[in-house]
XYZ file of C-alpha atoms in Angstrom:
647
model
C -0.599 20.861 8.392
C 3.064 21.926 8.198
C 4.274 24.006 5.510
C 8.103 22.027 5.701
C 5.608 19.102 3.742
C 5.047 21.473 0.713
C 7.961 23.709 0.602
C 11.377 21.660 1.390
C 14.048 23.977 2.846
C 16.353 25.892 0.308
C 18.036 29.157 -0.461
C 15.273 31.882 0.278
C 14.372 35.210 -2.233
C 13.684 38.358 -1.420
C 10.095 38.278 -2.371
C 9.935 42.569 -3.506
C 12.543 41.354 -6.343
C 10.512 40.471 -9.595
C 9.881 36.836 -10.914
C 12.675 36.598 -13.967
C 15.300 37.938 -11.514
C 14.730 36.895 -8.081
C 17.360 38.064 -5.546
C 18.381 35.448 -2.995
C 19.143 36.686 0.858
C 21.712 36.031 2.926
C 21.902 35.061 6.765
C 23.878 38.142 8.822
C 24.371 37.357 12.731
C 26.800 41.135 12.659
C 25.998 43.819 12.704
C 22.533 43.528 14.419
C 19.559 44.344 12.640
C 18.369 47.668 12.679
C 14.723 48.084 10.997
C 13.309 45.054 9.840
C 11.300 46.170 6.546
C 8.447 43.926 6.995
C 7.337 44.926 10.783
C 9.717 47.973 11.294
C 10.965 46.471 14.734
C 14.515 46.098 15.991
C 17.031 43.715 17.352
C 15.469 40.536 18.555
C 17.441 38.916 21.169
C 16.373 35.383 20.428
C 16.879 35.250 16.996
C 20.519 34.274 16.324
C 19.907 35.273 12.592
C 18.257 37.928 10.179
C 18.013 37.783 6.636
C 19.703 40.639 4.355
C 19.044 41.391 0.879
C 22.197 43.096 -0.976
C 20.509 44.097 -4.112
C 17.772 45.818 -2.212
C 19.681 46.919 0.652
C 16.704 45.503 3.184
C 16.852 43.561 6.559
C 14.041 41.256 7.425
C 13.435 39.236 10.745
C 13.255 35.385 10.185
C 9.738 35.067 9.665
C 9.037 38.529 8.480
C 11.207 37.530 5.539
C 7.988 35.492 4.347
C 5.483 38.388 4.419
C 7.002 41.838 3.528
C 4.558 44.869 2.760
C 4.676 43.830 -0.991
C 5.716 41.219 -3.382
C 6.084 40.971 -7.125
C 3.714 37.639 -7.998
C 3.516 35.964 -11.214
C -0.005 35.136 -10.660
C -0.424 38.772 -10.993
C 2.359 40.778 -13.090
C 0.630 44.411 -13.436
C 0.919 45.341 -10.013
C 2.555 44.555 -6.756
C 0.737 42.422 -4.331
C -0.486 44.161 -0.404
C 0.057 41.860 2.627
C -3.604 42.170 4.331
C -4.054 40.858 7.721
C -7.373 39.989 8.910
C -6.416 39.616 12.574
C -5.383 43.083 13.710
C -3.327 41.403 17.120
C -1.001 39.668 14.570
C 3.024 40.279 15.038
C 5.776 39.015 13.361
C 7.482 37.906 16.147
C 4.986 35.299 17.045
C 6.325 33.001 14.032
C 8.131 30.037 15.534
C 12.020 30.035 15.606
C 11.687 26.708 13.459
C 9.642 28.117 10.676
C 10.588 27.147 7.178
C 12.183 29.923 5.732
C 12.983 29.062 2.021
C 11.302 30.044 -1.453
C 10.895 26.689 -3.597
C 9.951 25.426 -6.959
C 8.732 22.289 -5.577
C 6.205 20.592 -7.277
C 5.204 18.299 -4.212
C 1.781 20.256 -3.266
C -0.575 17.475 -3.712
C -0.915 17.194 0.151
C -2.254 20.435 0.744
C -5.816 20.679 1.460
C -7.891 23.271 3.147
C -11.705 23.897 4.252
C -13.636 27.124 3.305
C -14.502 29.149 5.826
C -14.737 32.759 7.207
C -12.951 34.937 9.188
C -14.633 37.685 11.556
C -17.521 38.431 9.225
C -14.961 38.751 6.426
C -15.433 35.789 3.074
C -12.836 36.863 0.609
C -11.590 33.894 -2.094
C -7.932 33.045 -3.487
C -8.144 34.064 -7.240
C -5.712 30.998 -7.926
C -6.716 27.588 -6.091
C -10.530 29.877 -5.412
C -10.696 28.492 -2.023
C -11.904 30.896 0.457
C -9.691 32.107 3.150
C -9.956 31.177 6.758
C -7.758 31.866 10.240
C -4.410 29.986 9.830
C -2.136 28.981 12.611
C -0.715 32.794 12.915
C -3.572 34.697 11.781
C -5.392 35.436 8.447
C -2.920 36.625 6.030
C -3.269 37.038 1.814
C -1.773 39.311 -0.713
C -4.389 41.631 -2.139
C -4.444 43.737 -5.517
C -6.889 46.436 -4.746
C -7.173 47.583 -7.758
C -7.684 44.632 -9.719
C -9.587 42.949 -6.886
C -6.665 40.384 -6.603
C -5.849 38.165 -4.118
C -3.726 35.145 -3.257
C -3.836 32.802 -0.355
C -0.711 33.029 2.041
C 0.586 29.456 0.616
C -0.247 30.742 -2.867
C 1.805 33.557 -2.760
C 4.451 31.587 -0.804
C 5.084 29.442 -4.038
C 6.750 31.039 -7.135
C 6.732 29.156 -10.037
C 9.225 29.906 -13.600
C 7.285 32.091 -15.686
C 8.608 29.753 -19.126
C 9.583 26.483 -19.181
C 11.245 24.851 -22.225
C 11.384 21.236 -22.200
C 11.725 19.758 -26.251
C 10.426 16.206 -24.957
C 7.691 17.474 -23.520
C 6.509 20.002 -26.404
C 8.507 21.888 -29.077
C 7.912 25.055 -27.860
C 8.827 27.025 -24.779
C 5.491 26.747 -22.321
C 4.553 29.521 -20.437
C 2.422 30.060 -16.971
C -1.077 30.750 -16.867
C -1.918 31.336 -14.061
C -5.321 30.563 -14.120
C -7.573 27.377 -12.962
C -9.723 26.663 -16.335
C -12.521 23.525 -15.887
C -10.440 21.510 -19.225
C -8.749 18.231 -19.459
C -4.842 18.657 -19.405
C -3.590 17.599 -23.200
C -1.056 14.976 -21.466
C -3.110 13.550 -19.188
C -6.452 13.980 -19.534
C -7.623 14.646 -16.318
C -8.871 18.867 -15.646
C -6.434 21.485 -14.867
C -8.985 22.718 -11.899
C -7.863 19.895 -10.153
C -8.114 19.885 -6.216
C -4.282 19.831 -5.418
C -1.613 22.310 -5.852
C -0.283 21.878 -9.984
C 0.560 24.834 -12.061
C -0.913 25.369 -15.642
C 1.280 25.973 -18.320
C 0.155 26.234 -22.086
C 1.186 27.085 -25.406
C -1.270 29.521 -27.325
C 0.234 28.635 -30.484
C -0.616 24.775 -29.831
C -3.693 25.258 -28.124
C -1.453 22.759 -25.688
C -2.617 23.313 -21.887
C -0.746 20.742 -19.463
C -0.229 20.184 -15.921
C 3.574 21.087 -14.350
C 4.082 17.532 -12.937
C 2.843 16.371 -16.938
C 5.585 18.362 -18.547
C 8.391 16.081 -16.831
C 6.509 12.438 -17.567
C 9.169 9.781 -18.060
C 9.200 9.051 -22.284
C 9.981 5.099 -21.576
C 8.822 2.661 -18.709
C 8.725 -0.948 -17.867
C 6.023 -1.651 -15.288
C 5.493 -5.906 -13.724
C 1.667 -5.669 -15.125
C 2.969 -5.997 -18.889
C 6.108 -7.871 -20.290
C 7.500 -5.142 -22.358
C 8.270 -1.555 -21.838
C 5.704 1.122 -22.308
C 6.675 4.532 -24.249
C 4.716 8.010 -23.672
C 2.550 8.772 -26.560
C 0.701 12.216 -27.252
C -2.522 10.255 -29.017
C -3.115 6.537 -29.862
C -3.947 5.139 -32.917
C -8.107 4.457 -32.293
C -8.033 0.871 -33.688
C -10.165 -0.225 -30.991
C -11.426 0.814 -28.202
C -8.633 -0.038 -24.673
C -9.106 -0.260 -21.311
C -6.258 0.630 -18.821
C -3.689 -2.000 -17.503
C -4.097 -0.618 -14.090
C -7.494 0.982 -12.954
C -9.468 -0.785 -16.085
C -11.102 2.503 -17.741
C -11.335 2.828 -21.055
C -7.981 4.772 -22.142
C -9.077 8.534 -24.105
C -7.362 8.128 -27.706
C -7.131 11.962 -27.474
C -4.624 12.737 -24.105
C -1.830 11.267 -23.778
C -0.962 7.961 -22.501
C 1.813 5.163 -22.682
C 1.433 1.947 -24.970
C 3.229 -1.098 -25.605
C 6.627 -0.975 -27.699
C 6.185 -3.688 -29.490
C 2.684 -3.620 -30.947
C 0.459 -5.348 -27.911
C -2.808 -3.876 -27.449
C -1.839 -2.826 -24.115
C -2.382 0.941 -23.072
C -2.275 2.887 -19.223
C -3.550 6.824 -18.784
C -0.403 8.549 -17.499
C -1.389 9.126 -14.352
C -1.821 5.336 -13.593
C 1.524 4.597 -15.561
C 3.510 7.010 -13.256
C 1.572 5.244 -9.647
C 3.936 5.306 -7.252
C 2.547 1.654 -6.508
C 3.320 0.651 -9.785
C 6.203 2.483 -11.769
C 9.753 2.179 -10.198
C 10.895 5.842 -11.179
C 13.116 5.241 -13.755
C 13.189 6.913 -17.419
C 14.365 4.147 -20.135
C 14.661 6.606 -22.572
C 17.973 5.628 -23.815
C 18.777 2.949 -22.302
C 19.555 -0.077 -24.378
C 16.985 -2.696 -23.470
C 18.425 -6.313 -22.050
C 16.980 -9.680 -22.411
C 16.292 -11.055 -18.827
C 18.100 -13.996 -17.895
C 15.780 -17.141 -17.389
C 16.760 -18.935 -14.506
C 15.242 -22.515 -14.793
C 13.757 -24.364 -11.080
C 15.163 -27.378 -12.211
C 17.103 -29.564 -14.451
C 15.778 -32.870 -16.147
C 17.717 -36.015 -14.837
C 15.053 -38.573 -16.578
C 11.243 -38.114 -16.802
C 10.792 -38.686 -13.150
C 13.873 -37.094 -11.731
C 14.864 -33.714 -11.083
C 17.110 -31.334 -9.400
C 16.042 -28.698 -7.392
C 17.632 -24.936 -7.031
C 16.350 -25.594 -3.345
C 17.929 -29.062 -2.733
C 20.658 -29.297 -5.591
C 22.521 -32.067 -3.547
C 19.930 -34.308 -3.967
C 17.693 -35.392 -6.747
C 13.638 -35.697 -6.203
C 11.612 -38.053 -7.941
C 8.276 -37.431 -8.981
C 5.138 -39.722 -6.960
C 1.814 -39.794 -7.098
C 0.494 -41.668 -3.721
C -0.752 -39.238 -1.238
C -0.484 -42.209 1.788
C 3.001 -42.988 1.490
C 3.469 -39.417 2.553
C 1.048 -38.730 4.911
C 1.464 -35.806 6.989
C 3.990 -34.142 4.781
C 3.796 -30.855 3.927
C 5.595 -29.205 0.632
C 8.675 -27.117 1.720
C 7.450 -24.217 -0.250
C 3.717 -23.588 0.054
C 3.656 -25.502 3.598
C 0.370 -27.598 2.339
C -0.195 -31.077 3.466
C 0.226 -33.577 0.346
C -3.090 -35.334 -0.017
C -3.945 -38.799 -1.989
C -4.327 -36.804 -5.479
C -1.367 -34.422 -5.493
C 1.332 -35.037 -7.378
C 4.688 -34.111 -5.860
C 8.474 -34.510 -5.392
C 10.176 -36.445 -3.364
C 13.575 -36.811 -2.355
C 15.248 -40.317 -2.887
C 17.629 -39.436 0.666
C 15.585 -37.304 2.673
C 11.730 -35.956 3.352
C 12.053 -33.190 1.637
C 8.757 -33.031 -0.927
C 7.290 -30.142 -3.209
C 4.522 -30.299 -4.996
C 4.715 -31.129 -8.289
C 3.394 -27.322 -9.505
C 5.634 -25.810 -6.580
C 8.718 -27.552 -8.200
C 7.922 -25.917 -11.294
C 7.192 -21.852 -9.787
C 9.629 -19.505 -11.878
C 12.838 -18.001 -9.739
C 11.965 -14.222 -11.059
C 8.398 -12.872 -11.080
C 7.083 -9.862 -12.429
C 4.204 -9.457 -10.030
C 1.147 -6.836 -10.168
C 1.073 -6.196 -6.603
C 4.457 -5.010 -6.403
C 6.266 -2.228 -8.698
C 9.982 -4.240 -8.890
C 10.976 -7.965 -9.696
C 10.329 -10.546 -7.097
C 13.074 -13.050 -6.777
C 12.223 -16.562 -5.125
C 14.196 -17.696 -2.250
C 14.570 -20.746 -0.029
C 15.599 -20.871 3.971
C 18.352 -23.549 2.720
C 20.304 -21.500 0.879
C 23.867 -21.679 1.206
C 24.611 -18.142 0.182
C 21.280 -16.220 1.177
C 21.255 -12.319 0.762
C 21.945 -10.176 3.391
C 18.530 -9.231 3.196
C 17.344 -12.495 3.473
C 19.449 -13.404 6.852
C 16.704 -12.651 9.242
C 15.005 -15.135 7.388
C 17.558 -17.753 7.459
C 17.948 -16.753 10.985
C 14.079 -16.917 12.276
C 12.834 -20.096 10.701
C 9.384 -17.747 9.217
C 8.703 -14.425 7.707
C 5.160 -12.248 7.154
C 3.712 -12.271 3.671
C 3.352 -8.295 2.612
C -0.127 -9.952 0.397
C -1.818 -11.507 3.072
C 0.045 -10.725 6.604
C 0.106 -14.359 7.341
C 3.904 -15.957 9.071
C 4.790 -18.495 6.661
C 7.611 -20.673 6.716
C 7.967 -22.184 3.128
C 9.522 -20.257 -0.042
C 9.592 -16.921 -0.084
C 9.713 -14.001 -2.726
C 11.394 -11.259 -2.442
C 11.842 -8.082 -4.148
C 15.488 -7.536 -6.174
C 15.678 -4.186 -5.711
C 18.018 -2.486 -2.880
C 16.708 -1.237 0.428
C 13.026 -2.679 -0.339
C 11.940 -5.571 1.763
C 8.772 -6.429 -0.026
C 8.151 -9.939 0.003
C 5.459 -12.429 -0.736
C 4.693 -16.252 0.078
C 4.135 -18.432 -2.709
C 0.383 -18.558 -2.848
C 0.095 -14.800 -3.103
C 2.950 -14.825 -5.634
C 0.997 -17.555 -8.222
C -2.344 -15.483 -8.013
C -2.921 -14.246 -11.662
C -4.212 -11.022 -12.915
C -7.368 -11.562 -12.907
C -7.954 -14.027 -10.915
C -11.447 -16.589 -11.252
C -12.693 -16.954 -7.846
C -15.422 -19.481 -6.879
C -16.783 -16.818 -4.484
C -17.988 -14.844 -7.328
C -19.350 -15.213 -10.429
C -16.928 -16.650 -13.345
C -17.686 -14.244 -15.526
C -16.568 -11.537 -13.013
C -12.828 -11.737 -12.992
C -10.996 -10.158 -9.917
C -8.251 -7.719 -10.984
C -5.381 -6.552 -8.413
C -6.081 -2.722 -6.790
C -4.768 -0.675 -4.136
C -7.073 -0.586 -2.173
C -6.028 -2.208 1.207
C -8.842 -2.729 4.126
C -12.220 -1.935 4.561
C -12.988 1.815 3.650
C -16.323 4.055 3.358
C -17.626 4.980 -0.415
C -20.880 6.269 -1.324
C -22.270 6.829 2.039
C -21.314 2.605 2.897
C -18.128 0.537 3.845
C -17.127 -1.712 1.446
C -15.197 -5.007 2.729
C -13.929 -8.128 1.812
C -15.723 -10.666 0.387
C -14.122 -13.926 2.455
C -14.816 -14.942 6.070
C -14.190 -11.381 7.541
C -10.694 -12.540 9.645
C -8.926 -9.165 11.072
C -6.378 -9.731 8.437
C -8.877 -8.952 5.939
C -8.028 -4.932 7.233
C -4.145 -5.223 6.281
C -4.232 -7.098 3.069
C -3.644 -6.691 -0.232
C -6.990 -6.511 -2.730
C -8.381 -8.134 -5.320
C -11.541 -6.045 -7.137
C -14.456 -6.667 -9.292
C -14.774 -3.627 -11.341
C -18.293 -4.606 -12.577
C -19.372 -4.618 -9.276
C -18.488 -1.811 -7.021
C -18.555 -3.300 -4.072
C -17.047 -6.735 -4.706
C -13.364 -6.590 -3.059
C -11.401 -10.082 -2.240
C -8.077 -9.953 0.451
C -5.453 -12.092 -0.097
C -5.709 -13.515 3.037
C -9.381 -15.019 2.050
C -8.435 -15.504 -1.811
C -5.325 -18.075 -0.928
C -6.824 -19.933 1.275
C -7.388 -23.678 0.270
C -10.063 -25.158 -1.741
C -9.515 -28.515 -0.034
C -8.417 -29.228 3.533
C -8.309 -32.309 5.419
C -9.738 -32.961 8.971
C -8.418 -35.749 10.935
C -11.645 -37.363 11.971
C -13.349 -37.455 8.557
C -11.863 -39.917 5.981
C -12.846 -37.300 2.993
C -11.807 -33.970 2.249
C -13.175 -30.913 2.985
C -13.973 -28.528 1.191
C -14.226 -24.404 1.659
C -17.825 -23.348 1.476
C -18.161 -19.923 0.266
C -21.608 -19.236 2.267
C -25.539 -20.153 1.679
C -28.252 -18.411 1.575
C -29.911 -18.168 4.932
C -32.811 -20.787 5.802
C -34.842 -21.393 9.131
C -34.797 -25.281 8.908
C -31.471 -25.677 9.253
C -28.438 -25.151 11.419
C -25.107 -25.868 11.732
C -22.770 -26.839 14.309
C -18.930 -26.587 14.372
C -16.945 -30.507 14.792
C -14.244 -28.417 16.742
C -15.792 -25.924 19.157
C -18.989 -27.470 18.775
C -20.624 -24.053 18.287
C -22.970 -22.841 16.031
C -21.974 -21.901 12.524
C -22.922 -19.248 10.520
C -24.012 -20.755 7.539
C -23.835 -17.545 5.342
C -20.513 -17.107 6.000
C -17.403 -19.022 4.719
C -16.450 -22.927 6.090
C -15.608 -26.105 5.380
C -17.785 -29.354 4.951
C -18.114 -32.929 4.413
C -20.526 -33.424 1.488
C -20.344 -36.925 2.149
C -20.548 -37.197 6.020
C -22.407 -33.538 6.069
C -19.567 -32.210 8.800
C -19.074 -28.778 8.620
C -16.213 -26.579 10.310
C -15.087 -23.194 11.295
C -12.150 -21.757 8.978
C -10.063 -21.031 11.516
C -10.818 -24.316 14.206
C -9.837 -26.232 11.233
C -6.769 -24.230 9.604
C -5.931 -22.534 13.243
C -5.580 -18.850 14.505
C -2.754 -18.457 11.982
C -4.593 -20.024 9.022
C -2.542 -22.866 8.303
C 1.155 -21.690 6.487
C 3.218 -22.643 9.324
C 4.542 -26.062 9.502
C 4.410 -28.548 12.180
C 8.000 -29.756 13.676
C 9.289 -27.181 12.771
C 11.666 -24.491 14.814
C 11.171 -21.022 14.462
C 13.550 -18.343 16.622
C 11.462 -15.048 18.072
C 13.443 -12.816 20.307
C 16.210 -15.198 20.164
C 14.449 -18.180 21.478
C 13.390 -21.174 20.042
C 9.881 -21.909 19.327
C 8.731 -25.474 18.762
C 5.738 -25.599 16.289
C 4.089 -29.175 17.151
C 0.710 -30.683 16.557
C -2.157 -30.220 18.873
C -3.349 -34.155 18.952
C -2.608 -35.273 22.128
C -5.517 -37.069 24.200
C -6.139 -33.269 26.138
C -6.283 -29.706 24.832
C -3.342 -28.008 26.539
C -3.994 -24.596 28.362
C -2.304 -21.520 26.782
C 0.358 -19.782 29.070
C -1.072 -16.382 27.886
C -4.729 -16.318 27.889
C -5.344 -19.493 30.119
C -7.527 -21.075 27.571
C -7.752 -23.971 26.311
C -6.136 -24.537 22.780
C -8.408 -25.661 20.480
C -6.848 -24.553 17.132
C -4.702 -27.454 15.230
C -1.140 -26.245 15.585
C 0.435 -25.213 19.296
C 4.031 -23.643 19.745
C 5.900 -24.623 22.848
C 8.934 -22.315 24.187
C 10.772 -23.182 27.151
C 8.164 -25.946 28.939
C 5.314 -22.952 27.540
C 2.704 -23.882 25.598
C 0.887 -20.773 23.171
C -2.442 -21.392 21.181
C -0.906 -18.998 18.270
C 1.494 -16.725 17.711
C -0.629 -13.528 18.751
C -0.580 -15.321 22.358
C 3.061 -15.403 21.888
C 3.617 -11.408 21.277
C 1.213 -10.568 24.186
C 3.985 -8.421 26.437
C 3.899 -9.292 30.198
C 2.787 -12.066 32.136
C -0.024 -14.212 31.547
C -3.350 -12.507 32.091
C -4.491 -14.101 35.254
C -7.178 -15.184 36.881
C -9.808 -12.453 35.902
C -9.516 -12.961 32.442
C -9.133 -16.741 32.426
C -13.035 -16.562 34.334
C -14.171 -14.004 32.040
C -13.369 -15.613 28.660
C -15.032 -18.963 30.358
C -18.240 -17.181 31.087
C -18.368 -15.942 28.599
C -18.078 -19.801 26.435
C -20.886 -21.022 29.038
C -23.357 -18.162 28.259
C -22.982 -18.734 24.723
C -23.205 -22.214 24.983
C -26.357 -22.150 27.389
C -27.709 -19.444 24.850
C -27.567 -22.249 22.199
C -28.848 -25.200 24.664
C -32.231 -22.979 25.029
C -32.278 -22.791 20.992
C -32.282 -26.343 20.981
C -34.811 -26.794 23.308
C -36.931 -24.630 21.851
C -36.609 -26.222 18.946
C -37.889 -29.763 20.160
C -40.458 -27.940 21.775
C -42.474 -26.899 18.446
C -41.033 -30.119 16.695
């Protein structure tokens, strides 16, 4: 761990002054140093600096600077503080030349973490954060009281916090230190004060009023995208019933504080959750007059059927309802194939469609997943962003939900300098959501969590067909049952798909329960399914299909003729229906997937083909990858005879 994480560089103080007057030192390069206080050595030639303190008259090397023979502590105010070093061979000199060398107030110590242990027989504890001590990168070294029987960890000691602050919003009166880790729930936010991480304690006896450092500066006034009005910092709530948090979904403690609605919704968020990093955008409303937001309507009314679209305001689209008539067209913003039941929008001029709910998504979303305003945003714009360029520029972008390349309607976050963007599938999930992979009465509510991680001794993992996306996506989470997580990437795919050789749809198949008497055979690969896990079938004609041979490697949201640009060349997305499976350039298989992309006379099987650095993988791998297909196939040919055997 470095120390620059917890203790940004500033002005550094002589550490023998006392707390309420600290005396800052100075860098001298002339005269040289004479007798450096801390180590009582001389002139180091490869230090270009030492450090001086006028009010003391005392010259320290940089380094010793951080450790003189004694310091005044506010942890421990009677008496002066002894360095102690554990590891007799320790110098001064040995600290690097790049060594942070300032005194802060920071409150950023949440990253600091550190194992007990022992050093050379010796087990002595840090009467503050009660770790115990253990050899550091330059030796053991604490601050020790003897007669007290005080001591303080190196990175204790290192961090001097005010002995008062006074802060009116916060409490009325001034709050002072106490420096002491006590097993109670801090008044603002409920959670203990002998929490894990580096946060001060600061009370006021007069109150009984114990809080957290980091709690005394809580912002008064938010607006979050999980609720439609802002959210003001309350001390207690009014019990009229009993509320569970916006964000994590645990009942909210009437007694700590906690922010509620403005404007009367029963709608409350423990502080902690309120001030997320992944959901609050950092800014205090506190007096800031509060704006209506502008509603920007998709489209205007030309007649009941007719419309004009923000993306395609130079014609006008009129609503149909005959799937056949527009047979493989796919809707410009969520890239989906219109089918004989959709109802869309079609241009009178051109073959430009949307579906009819597509036509109708809002052009500013406060989304869950993201902390700022998403703004949607078409390819055909005729003024894009100059955020949105590379967009314009590439044909496709990746969806921050579900990491899949889409090239329909995107959106994007307002804010400057954040890039956070979603496709429009992602962007339409509610909060919660109603899966049909779990139980109705289970709603799925947005988390952070992202990827498959251990808990309890287990991993948990996504619910869906287990694609490597699954790793990298955002999560949707039961929270009656623990382990029940969905990934975007598994909770947008579609209910219904469409497979050229069956005259029905197909529907997504969310996994049986395993029997003996049956198995199942992929149309596409023509290799065994898994019934258990996720596919697609044919009630009527009983076909059943792999998620990916039917939607392809890139599950589905790119569209076919269609031009992308990747490292400034053009990429031709096309169909693969011609009478013979082409052979990828890159991993000399045959592609079997339902979309290919061609680039100068090269035909890929996905985009991950397409990335692959180098030259195509040869011979060794093409042979590999093939024996591999006939073992598995000749695997399953024994199966099946087998299987007529006992029949």
């Amino acid at each position: 761990m470095k120390l620059s994480r917890i203790v940004p560089v500033s002005k550094p103080v002589c550490r023998l002054s006392y707390p309420d007057n600290p005396h800052n030192l100075c860098r001298r390069f002339d005269p040289p140093l004479s007798v450096c206080f801390s180590c009582k050595g001389q002139h180091l030639e490869n230090r270009r600096y030492y450090y001086y303190c006028a009010t003391c008259d005392l010259e320290f090397h940089r380094g010793c600077h951080l450790f003189p023979p004694e310091i005044k502590h506010p942890f421990h105010l009677l008496h002066p503080l002894t360095l102690i070093f554990l590891d007799p061979n320790f110098q001064s000199s040995r600290i690097p030349i790049d060594w942070p060398d300032s005194s802060s107030e920071s409150d950023d110590y949440d990253s600091y973490e550190e194992n007990s242990g022992s050093y050379e027989g010796h087990i002595v504890k840090c009467n503050y954060c009660r770790k115990k001590f253990q050899p550091e990168e330059f030796g053991m070294a604490y601050y020790h009281c003897s007669t007290c029987n005080f001591s303080l960890h190196r990175i204790c000691a290192y961090i001097r916090p005010p002995l008062t602050i006074k802060n009116l919003k916060c409490h009325d009166h001034t709050l002072t230190l106490f420096p002491r880790r006590v097993p109670s729930p801090c008044d603002a936010c409920g959670f203990s004060l002998d929490t894990p991480f580096f946060d001060h304690v600061y009370s006021c006896l007069l109150c009984n009023y114990m809080v957290h450092r980091t709690c005394i500066y809580l912002p008064r006034v938010i607006k979050i995208t999980r609720h439609p009005h802002r959210l003001s910092y309350t001390s207690s709530i009014v019990p009229s019933r009993e509320l569970a948090c916006g964000v994590c979904r645990k009942t909210v403690d009437v007694n700590y504080g906690s922010y509620s609605c403005n404007k009367g919704c029963h709608y409350a968020l423990h502080s902690k959750c309120a001030t997320n990093k992944k959901v609050w955008d950092g800014k205090d409303l506190e007096g800031v007059p509060e704006e209506e937001e502008e509603i920007l309507e998709p489209f205007l009314w030309i007649d009941e059927e007719t419309i004009q679209h923000f993306s395609h305001d130079h014609h006008h689209l009129k609503l149909r309802q005959n799937g056949g008539s527009h047979e493989n067209k796919f809707c410009e913003a969520c890239t989906l194939p219109m089918t004989v039941s959709d109802r869309f929008y079609s241009c009178i001029k051109c073959e430009f469609v949307l579906h009819e709910t597509c036509a109708s998504l809002p052009r500013r979303k406060h989304h869950p997943v993201h902390k700022h305003p998403l703004t949607l945003f078409h390819p055909t714009s005729s003024n894009p962003r100059k955020v949105e360029r590379k967009y314009c520029r590439d044909g496709f972008f990746t969806c921050d939900g579900c990491t899949r390349n889409c090239c329909g309607f995107i959106y994007r976050c307002s804010e400057k300098d954040c890039e956070y963007q979603l496709d429009v599938r992602c962007a339409s999930l509610p909060d919660p959501s109603i899966h049909d992979c779990h139980p109705r009465d289970h709603p799925l509510f947005f988390n952070f969590t992202s990827g498959s991680f251990r808990f309890s001794g287990y991993y948990r993992s996504c619910m869906g067909f287990e694609s490597v996306a699954c790793d990298h996506s955002e999560y949707l989470e039961c929270i009656q049952c623990e382990s029940s997580f969905l990934c975007l990437h598994c909770a947008t795919l579609p209910c219904v798909a469409h497979y050229k050789h069956d005259k029905h749809p197909v529907t997504l198949c969310y996994g049986e329960e395993e029997t003996t008497d049956l198995k199942y055979w992929c149309e596409i690969c023509e290799n065994k399914l898994d019934a258990t896990k996720w596919f697609y079938t044919c009630e009527s004609c009983r076909v059943t299909l792999h998620v990916k041979c039917l939607l392809g490697k890139e599950v589905y949201y790119m569209k076919p003729n269609h031009i992308i640009k990747i490292n400034g060349k053009n990429v031709d997305i096309e169909y693969n229906n011609g009478n013979t499976r082409p052979v990828c350039t890159k991993c000399g298989l045959r592609c079997i997937y339902t979309l290919v992309y061609k680039c100068e006379n090269e035909i890929f099987c996905s985009l991950t083909c397409f990335f692959q650095p180098g030259l195509p993988l040869g011979y060794h791998y093409y042979i590999t990858r093939r024996i591999m297909r006939i073992r598995e196939t000749e695997k399953l040919e024994e199966e099946a005879e087998v299987e007529l055997a006992n029949e």
